[in-house]
GROMACS .gro file of N, CA and C in nm:
model
  486
    1UNK      N    1   9.817  -1.131 -18.278
    1UNK     CA    2   9.931  -1.164 -18.194
    1UNK      C    3  10.041  -1.214 -18.287
    2UNK      N    4  10.157  -1.155 -18.276
    2UNK     CA    5  10.271  -1.191 -18.360
    2UNK      C    6  10.382  -1.254 -18.277
    3UNK      N    7  10.400  -1.383 -18.294
    3UNK     CA    8  10.498  -1.458 -18.214
    3UNK      C    9  10.639  -1.400 -18.227
    4UNK      N   10  10.683  -1.368 -18.347
    4UNK     CA   11  10.818  -1.316 -18.369
    4UNK      C   12  10.835  -1.183 -18.295
    5UNK      N   13  10.734  -1.097 -18.298
    5UNK     CA   14  10.740  -0.971 -18.226
    5UNK      C   15  10.754  -0.993 -18.076
    6UNK      N   16  10.680  -1.089 -18.022
    6UNK     CA   17  10.686  -1.121 -17.879
    6UNK      C   18  10.824  -1.176 -17.844
    7UNK      N   19  10.876  -1.265 -17.925
    7UNK     CA   20  11.009  -1.320 -17.898
    7UNK      C   21  11.116  -1.211 -17.900
    8UNK      N   22  11.108  -1.122 -17.998
    8UNK     CA   23  11.201  -1.008 -18.006
    8UNK      C   24  11.190  -0.918 -17.883
    9UNK      N   25  11.066  -0.895 -17.838
    9UNK     CA   26  11.042  -0.816 -17.717
    9UNK      C   27  11.108  -0.881 -17.593
   10UNK      N   28  11.092  -1.010 -17.582
   10UNK     CA   29  11.151  -1.083 -17.469
   10UNK      C   30  11.303  -1.078 -17.476
   11UNK      N   31  11.358  -1.099 -17.592
   11UNK     CA   32  11.506  -1.095 -17.609
   11UNK      C   33  11.558  -0.957 -17.574
   12UNK      N   34  11.492  -0.851 -17.618
   12UNK     CA   35  11.535  -0.715 -17.582
   12UNK      C   36  11.527  -0.690 -17.432
   13UNK      N   37  11.423  -0.742 -17.370
   13UNK     CA   38  11.409  -0.725 -17.223
   13UNK      C   39  11.518  -0.802 -17.149
   14UNK      N   40  11.552  -0.921 -17.195
   14UNK     CA   41  11.659  -1.000 -17.132
   14UNK      C   42  11.794  -0.930 -17.152
   15UNK      N   43  11.815  -0.873 -17.269
   15UNK     CA   44  11.940  -0.799 -17.294
   15UNK      C   45  11.948  -0.676 -17.203
   16UNK      N   46  11.837  -0.604 -17.188
   16UNK     CA   47  11.834  -0.486 -17.101
   16UNK      C   48  11.859  -0.527 -16.956
   17UNK      N   49  11.803  -0.638 -16.914
   17UNK     CA   50  11.827  -0.688 -16.777
   17UNK      C   51  11.973  -0.722 -16.758
   18UNK      N   52  12.037  -0.779 -16.859
   18UNK     CA   53  12.180  -0.810 -16.854
   18UNK      C   54  12.262  -0.681 -16.842
   19UNK      N   55  12.230  -0.581 -16.924
   19UNK     CA   56  12.304  -0.454 -16.922
   19UNK      C   57  12.288  -0.382 -16.787
   20UNK      N   58  12.170  -0.389 -16.729
   20UNK     CA   59  12.146  -0.327 -16.595
   20UNK      C   60  12.227  -0.402 -16.490
   21UNK      N   61  12.228  -0.533 -16.497
   21UNK     CA   62  12.304  -0.613 -16.400
   21UNK      C   63  12.454  -0.584 -16.413
   22UNK      N   64  12.500  -0.569 -16.538
   22UNK     CA   65  12.643  -0.540 -16.563
   22UNK      C   66  12.683  -0.405 -16.502
   23UNK      N   67  12.596  -0.304 -16.519
   23UNK     CA   68  12.624  -0.172 -16.463
   23UNK      C   69  12.625  -0.179 -16.309
   24UNK      N   70  12.530  -0.252 -16.251
   24UNK     CA   71  12.526  -0.265 -16.104
   24UNK      C   72  12.650  -0.337 -16.052
   25UNK      N   73  12.695  -0.438 -16.125
   25UNK     CA   74  12.815  -0.512 -16.082
   25UNK      C   75  12.940  -0.422 -16.089
   26UNK      N   76  12.946  -0.339 -16.192
   26UNK     CA   77  13.058  -0.247 -16.204
   26UNK      C   78  13.060  -0.147 -16.089
   27UNK      N   79  12.942  -0.096 -16.053
   27UNK     CA   80  12.935  -0.001 -15.940
   27UNK      C   81  12.974  -0.072 -15.810
   28UNK      N   82  12.929  -0.193 -15.789
   28UNK     CA   83  12.963  -0.267 -15.666
   28UNK      C   84  13.113  -0.295 -15.663
   29UNK      N   85  13.171  -0.329 -15.778
   29UNK     CA   86  13.317  -0.355 -15.785
   29UNK      C   87  13.395  -0.230 -15.748
   30UNK      N   88  13.352  -0.117 -15.806
   30UNK     CA   89  13.420   0.008 -15.776
   30UNK      C   90  13.412   0.044 -15.629
   31UNK      N   91  13.298   0.020 -15.568
   31UNK     CA   92  13.282   0.047 -15.424
   31UNK      C   93  13.373  -0.046 -15.343
   32UNK      N   94  13.387  -0.169 -15.386
   32UNK     CA   95  13.468  -0.268 -15.312
   32UNK      C   96  13.615  -0.235 -15.317
   33UNK      N   97  13.663  -0.179 -15.430
   33UNK     CA   98  13.807  -0.154 -15.441
   33UNK      C   99  13.844  -0.009 -15.413
   34UNK      N  100  13.745   0.073 -15.382
   34UNK     CA  101  13.769   0.212 -15.349
   34UNK      C  102  13.853   0.223 -15.220
   35UNK      N  103  13.943   0.319 -15.217
   35UNK     CA  104  14.028   0.334 -15.099
   35UNK      C  105  13.950   0.367 -14.971
   36UNK      N  106  13.827   0.422 -14.986
   36UNK     CA  107  13.746   0.449 -14.871
   36UNK      C  108  13.685   0.322 -14.809
   37UNK      N  109  13.697   0.211 -14.883
   37UNK     CA  110  13.643   0.085 -14.832
   37UNK      C  111  13.741   0.012 -14.739
   38UNK      N  112  13.863   0.062 -14.729
   38UNK     CA  113  13.963  -0.001 -14.642
   38UNK      C  114  13.917   0.014 -14.497
   39UNK      N  115  13.923  -0.097 -14.426
   39UNK     CA  116  13.879  -0.097 -14.285
   39UNK      C  117  13.966  -0.008 -14.201
   40UNK      N  118  13.904   0.079 -14.119
   40UNK     CA  119  13.979   0.165 -14.029
   40UNK      C  120  13.993   0.103 -13.892
   41UNK      N  121  13.901   0.016 -13.858
   41UNK     CA  122  13.908  -0.058 -13.731
   41UNK      C  123  13.870  -0.202 -13.759
   42UNK      N  124  13.891  -0.288 -13.658
   42UNK     CA  125  13.857  -0.428 -13.680
   42UNK      C  126  13.704  -0.449 -13.687
   43UNK      N  127  13.627  -0.349 -13.649
   43UNK     CA  128  13.481  -0.358 -13.654
   43UNK      C  129  13.422  -0.298 -13.781
   44UNK      N  130  13.507  -0.237 -13.862
   44UNK     CA  131  13.461  -0.172 -13.984
   44UNK      C  132  13.450  -0.278 -14.092
   45UNK      N  133  13.328  -0.309 -14.135
   45UNK     CA  134  13.304  -0.419 -14.229
   45UNK      C  135  13.255  -0.370 -14.365
   46UNK      N  136  13.263  -0.238 -14.389
   46UNK     CA  137  13.211  -0.186 -14.514
   46UNK      C  138  13.283  -0.248 -14.634
   47UNK      N  139  13.413  -0.258 -14.629
   47UNK     CA  140  13.490  -0.315 -14.739
   47UNK      C  141  13.454  -0.461 -14.765
   48UNK      N  142  13.439  -0.537 -14.656
   48UNK     CA  143  13.401  -0.680 -14.669
   48UNK      C  144  13.262  -0.692 -14.728
   49UNK      N  145  13.171  -0.611 -14.678
   49UNK     CA  146  13.032  -0.612 -14.730
   49UNK      C  147  13.028  -0.573 -14.878
   50UNK      N  148  13.110  -0.475 -14.914
   50UNK     CA  149  13.115  -0.432 -15.054
   50UNK      C  150  13.170  -0.543 -15.145
   51UNK      N  151  13.266  -0.617 -15.095
   51UNK     CA  152  13.320  -0.728 -15.178
   51UNK      C  153  13.217  -0.839 -15.193
   52UNK      N  154  13.140  -0.869 -15.087
   52UNK     CA  155  13.033  -0.969 -15.100
   52UNK      C  156  12.928  -0.923 -15.200
   53UNK      N  157  12.893  -0.794 -15.194
   53UNK     CA  158  12.795  -0.740 -15.289
   53UNK      C  159  12.849  -0.749 -15.433
   54UNK      N  160  12.975  -0.715 -15.452
   54UNK     CA  161  13.035  -0.720 -15.584
   54UNK      C  162  13.033  -0.863 -15.639
   55UNK      N  163  13.061  -0.960 -15.550
   55UNK     CA  164  13.060  -1.101 -15.594
   55UNK      C  165  12.916  -1.142 -15.634
   56UNK      N  166  12.820  -1.107 -15.551
   56UNK     CA  167  12.680  -1.142 -15.581
   56UNK      C  168  12.634  -1.079 -15.712
   57UNK      N  169  12.672  -0.954 -15.733
   57UNK     CA  170  12.633  -0.884 -15.855
   57UNK      C  171  12.700  -0.948 -15.977
   58UNK      N  172  12.824  -0.990 -15.962
   58UNK     CA  173  12.890  -1.055 -16.077
   58UNK      C  174  12.825  -1.190 -16.109
   59UNK      N  175  12.776  -1.261 -16.007
   59UNK     CA  176  12.703  -1.384 -16.031
   59UNK      C  177  12.572  -1.356 -16.105
   60UNK      N  178  12.507  -1.247 -16.067
   60UNK     CA  179  12.380  -1.208 -16.132
   60UNK      C  180  12.405  -1.174 -16.278
   61UNK      N  181  12.517  -1.110 -16.308
   61UNK     CA  182  12.550  -1.077 -16.448
   61UNK      C  183  12.560  -1.205 -16.528
   62UNK      N  184  12.629  -1.304 -16.473
   62UNK     CA  185  12.644  -1.432 -16.543
   62UNK      C  186  12.509  -1.497 -16.568
   63UNK      N  187  12.422  -1.498 -16.466
   63UNK     CA  188  12.288  -1.557 -16.481
   63UNK      C  189  12.206  -1.483 -16.587
   64UNK      N  190  12.209  -1.349 -16.585
   64UNK     CA  191  12.131  -1.271 -16.680
   64UNK      C  192  12.185  -1.291 -16.823
   65UNK      N  193  12.317  -1.298 -16.837
   65UNK     CA  194  12.374  -1.321 -16.970
   65UNK      C  195  12.336  -1.459 -17.021
   66UNK      N  196  12.341  -1.560 -16.932
   66UNK     CA  197  12.302  -1.697 -16.972
   66UNK      C  198  12.156  -1.703 -17.015
   67UNK      N  199  12.068  -1.636 -16.939
   67UNK     CA  200  11.927  -1.633 -16.976
   67UNK      C  201  11.910  -1.573 -17.115
   68UNK      N  202  11.974  -1.461 -17.136
   68UNK     CA  203  11.962  -1.389 -17.262
   68UNK      C  204  12.012  -1.475 -17.380
   69UNK      N  205  12.132  -1.530 -17.364
   69UNK     CA  206  12.190  -1.610 -17.471
   69UNK      C  207  12.112  -1.740 -17.496
   70UNK      N  208  12.075  -1.809 -17.389
   70UNK     CA  209  12.001  -1.936 -17.406
   70UNK      C  210  11.866  -1.909 -17.471
   71UNK      N  211  11.795  -1.809 -17.426
   71UNK     CA  212  11.663  -1.779 -17.484
   71UNK      C  213  11.679  -1.746 -17.632
   72UNK      N  214  11.779  -1.664 -17.665
   72UNK     CA  215  11.803  -1.625 -17.805
   72UNK      C  216  11.829  -1.744 -17.894
   73UNK      N  217  11.898  -1.843 -17.840
   73UNK     CA  218  11.937  -1.961 -17.920
   73UNK      C  219  11.832  -2.070 -17.923
   74UNK      N  220  11.756  -2.089 -17.814
   74UNK     CA  221  11.670  -2.207 -17.802
   74UNK      C  222  11.529  -2.189 -17.846
   75UNK      N  223  11.474  -2.068 -17.842
   75UNK     CA  224  11.333  -2.051 -17.872
   75UNK      C  225  11.309  -2.058 -18.022
   76UNK      N  226  11.223  -2.151 -18.064
   76UNK     CA  227  11.190  -2.156 -18.207
   76UNK      C  228  11.099  -2.040 -18.245
   77UNK      N  229  11.128  -1.979 -18.358
   77UNK     CA  230  11.047  -1.868 -18.406
   77UNK      C  231  10.906  -1.914 -18.439
   78UNK      N  232  10.895  -2.032 -18.494
   78UNK     CA  233  10.764  -2.088 -18.527
   78UNK      C  234  10.717  -2.173 -18.408
   79UNK      N  235  10.591  -2.157 -18.373
   79UNK     CA  236  10.533  -2.235 -18.266
   79UNK      C  237  10.495  -2.374 -18.311
   80UNK      N  238  10.464  -2.460 -18.218
   80UNK     CA  239  10.418  -2.595 -18.246
   80UNK      C  240  10.273  -2.586 -18.294
   81UNK      N  241  10.245  -2.644 -18.409
   81UNK     CA  242  10.112  -2.632 -18.471
   81UNK      C  243  10.012  -2.736 -18.420
   82UNK      N  244  10.044  -2.808 -18.315
   82UNK     CA  245   9.955  -2.913 -18.266
   82UNK      C  246   9.831  -2.859 -18.192
   83UNK      N  247   9.834  -2.733 -18.154
   83UNK     CA  248   9.717  -2.672 -18.088
   83UNK      C  249   9.712  -2.697 -17.939
   84UNK      N  250   9.815  -2.757 -17.882
   84UNK     CA  251   9.822  -2.778 -17.737
   84UNK      C  252   9.934  -2.694 -17.680
   85UNK      N  253   9.914  -2.647 -17.557
   85UNK     CA  254  10.016  -2.568 -17.489
   85UNK      C  255  10.133  -2.660 -17.454
   86UNK      N  256  10.252  -2.617 -17.488
   86UNK     CA  257  10.377  -2.692 -17.461
   86UNK      C  258  10.489  -2.591 -17.433
   87UNK      N  259  10.605  -2.643 -17.407
   87UNK     CA  260  10.722  -2.556 -17.390
   87UNK      C  261  10.736  -2.469 -17.514
   88UNK      N  262  10.762  -2.340 -17.494
   88UNK     CA  263  10.781  -2.237 -17.595
   88UNK      C  264  10.648  -2.189 -17.657
   89UNK      N  265  10.535  -2.227 -17.597
   89UNK     CA  266  10.405  -2.177 -17.649
   89UNK      C  267  10.380  -2.034 -17.601
   90UNK      N  268  10.321  -1.958 -17.689
   90UNK     CA  269  10.271  -1.824 -17.656
   90UNK      C  270  10.120  -1.837 -17.649
   91UNK      N  271  10.062  -1.797 -17.536
   91UNK     CA  272   9.921  -1.819 -17.512
   91UNK      C  273   9.851  -1.685 -17.485
   92UNK      N  274   9.733  -1.669 -17.546
   92UNK     CA  275   9.651  -1.551 -17.517
   92UNK      C  276   9.526  -1.601 -17.443
   93UNK      N  277   9.503  -1.540 -17.327
   93UNK     CA  278   9.386  -1.576 -17.245
   93UNK      C  279   9.288  -1.460 -17.245
   94UNK      N  280   9.161  -1.493 -17.266
   94UNK     CA  281   9.053  -1.394 -17.263
   94UNK      C  282   8.972  -1.419 -17.137
   95UNK      N  283   8.956  -1.318 -17.051
   95UNK     CA  284   8.881  -1.338 -16.927
   95UNK      C  285   8.731  -1.354 -16.960
   96UNK      N  286   8.668  -1.447 -16.890
   96UNK     CA  287   8.524  -1.469 -16.906
   96UNK      C  288   8.453  -1.396 -16.791
   97UNK      N  289   8.344  -1.330 -16.821
   97UNK     CA  290   8.263  -1.262 -16.720
   97UNK      C  291   8.346  -1.165 -16.633
   98UNK      N  292   8.436  -1.092 -16.696
   98UNK     CA  293   8.521  -1.002 -16.621
   98UNK      C  294   8.567  -0.888 -16.713
   99UNK      N  295   8.596  -0.777 -16.651
   99UNK     CA  296   8.645  -0.664 -16.729
   99UNK      C  297   8.798  -0.660 -16.730
  100UNK      N  298   8.861  -0.767 -16.687
  100UNK     CA  299   9.006  -0.774 -16.687
  100UNK      C  300   9.058  -0.771 -16.831
  101UNK      N  301   9.180  -0.719 -16.851
  101UNK     CA  302   9.237  -0.718 -16.985
  101UNK      C  303   9.281  -0.857 -17.025
  102UNK      N  304   9.313  -0.871 -17.154
  102UNK     CA  305   9.370  -0.996 -17.203
  102UNK      C  306   9.498  -1.026 -17.126
  103UNK      N  307   9.533  -1.153 -17.116
  103UNK     CA  308   9.660  -1.194 -17.054
  103UNK      C  309   9.738  -1.279 -17.154
  104UNK      N  310   9.867  -1.257 -17.157
  104UNK     CA  311   9.955  -1.334 -17.243
  104UNK      C  312  10.054  -1.408 -17.154
  105UNK      N  313  10.078  -1.535 -17.188
  105UNK     CA  314  10.179  -1.612 -17.117
  105UNK      C  315  10.267  -1.679 -17.220
  106UNK      N  316  10.396  -1.693 -17.186
  106UNK     CA  317  10.491  -1.761 -17.270
  106UNK      C  318  10.554  -1.867 -17.185
  107UNK      N  319  10.537  -1.996 -17.222
  107UNK     CA  320  10.590  -2.107 -17.145
  107UNK      C  321  10.739  -2.120 -17.176
  108UNK      N  322  10.822  -2.100 -17.076
  108UNK     CA  323  10.967  -2.097 -17.094
  108UNK      C  324  11.037  -2.154 -16.972
  109UNK      N  325  11.137  -2.236 -16.993
  109UNK     CA  326  11.216  -2.284 -16.881
  109UNK      C  327  11.336  -2.191 -16.854
  110UNK      N  328  11.336  -2.076 -16.921
  110UNK     CA  329  11.439  -1.974 -16.905
  110UNK      C  330  11.370  -1.843 -16.864
  111UNK      N  331  11.423  -1.776 -16.763
  111UNK     CA  332  11.378  -1.645 -16.719
  111UNK      C  333  11.233  -1.642 -16.675
  112UNK      N  334  11.189  -1.749 -16.612
  112UNK     CA  335  11.052  -1.754 -16.559
  112UNK      C  336  11.026  -1.638 -16.463
  113UNK      N  337  10.908  -1.581 -16.476
  113UNK     CA  338  10.870  -1.469 -16.390
  113UNK      C  339  10.890  -1.334 -16.455
  114UNK      N  340  10.964  -1.330 -16.564
  114UNK     CA  341  10.984  -1.202 -16.634
  114UNK      C  342  10.848  -1.151 -16.682
  115UNK      N  343  10.818  -1.026 -16.653
  115UNK     CA  344  10.689  -0.968 -16.688
  115UNK      C  345  10.710  -0.848 -16.777
  116UNK      N  346  10.635  -0.841 -16.887
  116UNK     CA  347  10.650  -0.731 -16.983
  116UNK      C  348  10.512  -0.681 -17.022
  117UNK      N  349  10.509  -0.570 -17.094
  117UNK     CA  350  10.384  -0.520 -17.151
  117UNK      C  351  10.383  -0.552 -17.299
  118UNK      N  352  10.274  -0.609 -17.345
  118UNK     CA  353  10.255  -0.640 -17.487
  118UNK      C  354  10.114  -0.599 -17.526
  119UNK      N  355  10.101  -0.511 -17.621
  119UNK     CA  356   9.970  -0.463 -17.667
  119UNK      C  357   9.882  -0.419 -17.549
  120UNK      N  358   9.938  -0.341 -17.463
  120UNK     CA  359   9.868  -0.286 -17.343
  120UNK      C  360   9.820  -0.394 -17.247
  121UNK      N  361   9.877  -0.513 -17.256
  121UNK     CA  362   9.843  -0.622 -17.165
  121UNK      C  363   9.969  -0.679 -17.106
  122UNK      N  364   9.950  -0.758 -17.003
  122UNK     CA  365  10.062  -0.822 -16.934
  122UNK      C  366  10.106  -0.948 -17.011
  123UNK      N  367  10.234  -0.961 -17.028
  123UNK     CA  368  10.297  -1.082 -17.087
  123UNK      C  369  10.393  -1.135 -16.984
  124UNK      N  370  10.373  -1.258 -16.938
  124UNK     CA  371  10.456  -1.317 -16.833
  124UNK      C  372  10.518  -1.446 -16.885
  125UNK      N  373  10.649  -1.460 -16.862
  125UNK     CA  374  10.713  -1.589 -16.890
  125UNK      C  375  10.688  -1.679 -16.770
  126UNK      N  376  10.635  -1.796 -16.795
  126UNK     CA  377  10.609  -1.889 -16.686
  126UNK      C  378  10.681  -2.020 -16.712
  127UNK      N  379  10.738  -2.072 -16.608
  127UNK     CA  380  10.806  -2.200 -16.611
  127UNK      C  381  10.702  -2.312 -16.611
  128UNK      N  382  10.729  -2.423 -16.678
  128UNK     CA  383  10.634  -2.536 -16.673
  128UNK      C  384  10.613  -2.589 -16.532
  129UNK      N  385  10.704  -2.562 -16.438
  129UNK     CA  386  10.695  -2.615 -16.303
  129UNK      C  387  10.611  -2.528 -16.209
  130UNK      N  388  10.575  -2.407 -16.254
  130UNK     CA  389  10.495  -2.317 -16.169
  130UNK      C  390  10.349  -2.360 -16.169
  131UNK      N  391  10.273  -2.317 -16.071
  131UNK     CA  392  10.130  -2.350 -16.071
  131UNK      C  393  10.057  -2.309 -16.200
  132UNK      N  394  10.086  -2.187 -16.249
  132UNK     CA  395  10.022  -2.142 -16.371
  132UNK      C  396  10.069  -2.228 -16.491
  133UNK      N  397  10.200  -2.255 -16.495
  133UNK     CA  398  10.252  -2.340 -16.603
  133UNK      C  399  10.190  -2.478 -16.604
  134UNK      N  400  10.173  -2.535 -16.486
  134UNK     CA  401  10.112  -2.669 -16.476
  134UNK      C  402   9.966  -2.667 -16.524
  135UNK      N  403   9.894  -2.560 -16.494
  135UNK     CA  404   9.755  -2.548 -16.537
  135UNK      C  405   9.750  -2.535 -16.690
  136UNK      N  406   9.840  -2.454 -16.747
  136UNK     CA  407   9.835  -2.428 -16.892
  136UNK      C  408   9.883  -2.543 -16.979
  137UNK      N  409   9.983  -2.617 -16.930
  137UNK     CA  410  10.040  -2.725 -17.013
  137UNK      C  411   9.934  -2.823 -17.057
  138UNK      N  412   9.943  -2.862 -17.184
  138UNK     CA  413   9.856  -2.961 -17.249
  138UNK      C  414   9.713  -2.914 -17.271
  139UNK      N  415   9.680  -2.788 -17.233
  139UNK     CA  416   9.550  -2.735 -17.263
  139UNK      C  417   9.541  -2.705 -17.414
  140UNK      N  418   9.418  -2.696 -17.465
  140UNK     CA  419   9.399  -2.670 -17.607
  140UNK      C  420   9.324  -2.539 -17.624
  141UNK      N  421   9.333  -2.485 -17.747
  141UNK     CA  422   9.256  -2.364 -17.781
  141UNK      C  423   9.108  -2.388 -17.756
  142UNK      N  424   9.043  -2.288 -17.698
  142UNK     CA  425   8.901  -2.295 -17.672
  142UNK      C  426   8.865  -2.350 -17.535
  143UNK      N  427   8.961  -2.412 -17.467
  143UNK     CA  428   8.934  -2.463 -17.332
  143UNK      C  429   8.933  -2.350 -17.232
  144UNK      N  430   8.857  -2.371 -17.126
  144UNK     CA  431   8.852  -2.273 -17.017
  144UNK      C  432   8.931  -2.319 -16.900
  145UNK      N  433   8.998  -2.225 -16.836
  145UNK     CA  434   9.079  -2.256 -16.717
  145UNK      C  435   9.048  -2.153 -16.609
  146UNK      N  436   9.082  -2.186 -16.487
  146UNK     CA  437   9.064  -2.095 -16.375
  146UNK      C  438   9.202  -2.063 -16.318
  147UNK      N  439   9.236  -1.936 -16.310
  147UNK     CA  440   9.362  -1.892 -16.253
  147UNK      C  441   9.336  -1.797 -16.136
  148UNK      N  442   9.416  -1.807 -16.034
  148UNK     CA  443   9.409  -1.714 -15.924
  148UNK      C  444   9.516  -1.607 -15.947
  149UNK      N  445   9.468  -1.487 -15.974
  149UNK     CA  446   9.557  -1.374 -15.997
  149UNK      C  447   9.523  -1.264 -15.898
  150UNK      N  448   9.625  -1.218 -15.827
  150UNK     CA  449   9.608  -1.116 -15.723
  150UNK      C  450   9.505  -1.160 -15.620
  151UNK      N  451   9.507  -1.289 -15.586
  151UNK     CA  452   9.418  -1.342 -15.484
  151UNK      C  453   9.273  -1.363 -15.526
  152UNK      N  454   9.248  -1.345 -15.655
  152UNK     CA  455   9.110  -1.359 -15.704
  152UNK      C  456   9.107  -1.463 -15.814
  153UNK      N  457   9.016  -1.561 -15.803
  153UNK     CA  458   9.001  -1.663 -15.903
  153UNK      C  459   8.923  -1.608 -16.022
  154UNK      N  460   8.980  -1.625 -16.140
  154UNK     CA  461   8.918  -1.575 -16.263
  154UNK      C  462   8.918  -1.683 -16.370
  155UNK      N  463   8.808  -1.693 -16.441
  155UNK     CA  464   8.796  -1.790 -16.550
  155UNK      C  465   8.847  -1.724 -16.679
  156UNK      N  466   8.925  -1.801 -16.755
  156UNK     CA  467   8.979  -1.755 -16.882
  156UNK      C  468   8.952  -1.859 -16.989
  157UNK      N  469   8.938  -1.811 -17.112
  157UNK     CA  470   8.936  -1.902 -17.227
  157UNK      C  471   9.071  -1.891 -17.294
  158UNK      N  472   9.128  -2.004 -17.333
  158UNK     CA  473   9.251  -2.004 -17.409
  158UNK      C  474   9.211  -1.972 -17.554
  159UNK      N  475   9.236  -1.849 -17.589
  159UNK     CA  476   9.189  -1.795 -17.716
  159UNK      C  477   9.281  -1.829 -17.831
  160UNK      N  478   9.412  -1.833 -17.804
  160UNK     CA  479   9.508  -1.858 -17.910
  160UNK      C  480   9.636  -1.918 -17.854
  161UNK      N  481   9.691  -2.014 -17.925
  161UNK     CA  482   9.820  -2.074 -17.888
  161UNK      C  483   9.908  -2.067 -18.012
  162UNK      N  484  10.027  -2.014 -17.994
  162UNK     CA  485  10.125  -2.008 -18.104
  162UNK      C  486  10.255  -2.067 -18.059
   0.00000   0.00000   0.00000
């Protein structure tokens, strides 16, 4: 497991999410200012709805850009060597008594819920405030935890913390 590779993967995903949001906002803006959006009757709300959508999409662009920039600036390339899960930890979980694949989690207060593929396994950014984040925080390598994933409780060993 390479922490720098994972951080670069997350940064690229956040940048792609920003670019997608920017394109969606541009499309919504164009729809809102298009001459076909002008109300023909007092009951025609297409133009108004388009402007609300454009505003919401522009807010999303700002949020995505902030996530991308903050993550790029705040995440230390080197992990904490104390061996306990903390903010900015990259964790590898090995399922016990199960054929499930390895699971990777990255504790982050930015872009929680972002899910990516890493080495053919799931990598999820989790906020310290989420149920999974609360379970993982302060755990140590070699400890076993129980997580409910897809409605099924599964035992995992914390195999590696970086």
